[in-house]
Amino acid sequence: MSDKIPRPNVFSVFNYKKKKDGCNSIETTVTLDQSEVKEVKVHKFQIKSNIGNISDLGDIESGPKQPILMAYPKTLIGTQKRGFSSSCYNDNAWLEYSCHLDAAFYYCCRLFASGSGNQEDTWTVTGFCNWKKLTDKIKSHSSTTIHLTCMSRMNSYKSSKVSGSVMCQISTAQNDQKQKNEEYIKTLIDITLFLAKQGIAFRGHLEDKESNNQGNFKEACKLVAKCNSNFDSLYSKKISHTSWIVQNELIDICAEHIKTTIINEVKSTGIVAIMVDEARSYKEEQLSICIRYVNGLDVCERFLTFIDVSSSQKAIDIVAAILMFLEQSNMKDVKVIAQSYDGASVMSGQHGGVQTLMKEHYPYVIYIHCVAHRLNLIVVDTYTNIINARNMFNVLESIYTHFSHPKKNKMLHEFQINLGLSQRSISKICDTRWICRYKTCNAIKTNFKAIVKALQFEINETSDKDVTQAIGMNIF
């Protein structure tokens, strides 16, 4: 019996060799002792070929599997045994190796070759195991259209994982641009509402880029653009949506929205009172329509529209215009319970006037002669028949006429400043403008000392014919 203890068999390498019958044989190297080494072919068992069973390769999430072994299986190719080498990974990041099949695959081609055309099954399905030609095949395959297409698909997929798919990126960009456009239009609407609320004109005489003043609307846009970079990026474009056509459209949209809000409040109440008056604008005769209604516990008075009645100012035509407006505004079913006009016969006439014709459509509507007009008529008739009152208003009219001269008006303002008085202008008295009497009386009462000082200075220091007027007013 030998003193040497027999060493167990050491399986250093497993080689799979394909046979014609489609089976694999296992070639095992057995170390018998330290001094003698023999290679013995041992067909321990047969394994059926399992092409496509590549579960030990990487998937879409893990990436390519590149196992590094101390020794790879050797295959007898010709007269020399050859095997895979991990050095192939260095220049081929997407090359992977299957220990189960002892074959090399291209990760990108295996996963992304579907639908690319005539893909090479060697790199995608069966695997490449002709190790003698591995380097040359890698170089030739790397330049093929199929491989480049698969690489492009893989890069697109990786990019989509970070920033989404192409469609997602396009959709995101569209949503961002849509949001910027909405914010831009909202700013234009805010500018429109501001100018309209303040009663400021929108457009200027010249609105081209060379003009020093492009009008209030565009100048306001330029001011906002200085403080808002997003607004400036869209406003500076060739199409900035600030033309007079767009301005008019924005005004109409805002007006229609406000009008709709008012009408909805009226419809929720169910009853309304109308106030109508005629006004001449340049060469047109316009009919202004205002309404009064209750919103909760608040009494609201709102202006709605102007209607062109230049073609006819007869009572029947005015009534037709009012009814047409109510119908177009969806207020036909709202009960009109009161109407208010001035004292003109065409409006207030009991036989054929607007107030009478309206009762044919709304039997319970009551007519109220405009209180402001009635008050004005009372004041006019009163001071006309009272001598002292008539003389007082005549003097007030004379004071207005006297100080309407620029030189005298400036002198009056200087006395107002010296006396520390508020500079209130004296208004012209008009029989049809009731408020002007109050304003004139209040202005003269407030600046009475300045008026007297100015008249006395004029009497003492000047010698023109207007001195007699100053003397007369000063005596009064």
PDB file of C-alpha atoms in Angstrom, residues 180 183-184 225 227-236:
ATOM      1  CA  LYS A 180     -46.163  79.923 -21.184  1.00  0.00           C
ATOM      2  CA  GLU A 183     -49.508  83.120 -18.921  1.00  0.00           C
ATOM      3  CA  TYR A 184     -48.646  85.505 -21.762  1.00  0.00           C
ATOM      4  CA  ALA A 225     -41.419  92.700 -20.459  1.00  0.00           C
ATOM      5  CA  CYS A 227     -39.729  92.682 -15.323  1.00  0.00           C
ATOM      6  CA  ASN A 228     -40.838  89.328 -16.754  1.00  0.00           C
ATOM      7  CA  SER A 229     -38.378  87.343 -18.875  1.00  0.00           C
ATOM      8  CA  ASN A 230     -40.990  84.758 -19.931  1.00  0.00           C
ATOM      9  CA  PHE A 231     -43.297  87.514 -21.149  1.00  0.00           C
ATOM     10  CA  ASP A 232     -40.397  89.238 -22.914  1.00  0.00           C
ATOM     11  CA  SER A 233     -39.423  86.045 -24.781  1.00  0.00           C
ATOM     12  CA  LEU A 234     -42.871  85.912 -26.407  1.00  0.00           C
ATOM     13  CA  TYR A 235     -43.427  89.656 -26.763  1.00  0.00           C
ATOM     14  CA  SER A 236     -40.149  90.093 -28.647  1.00  0.00           C
TER      15      SER A 236
END
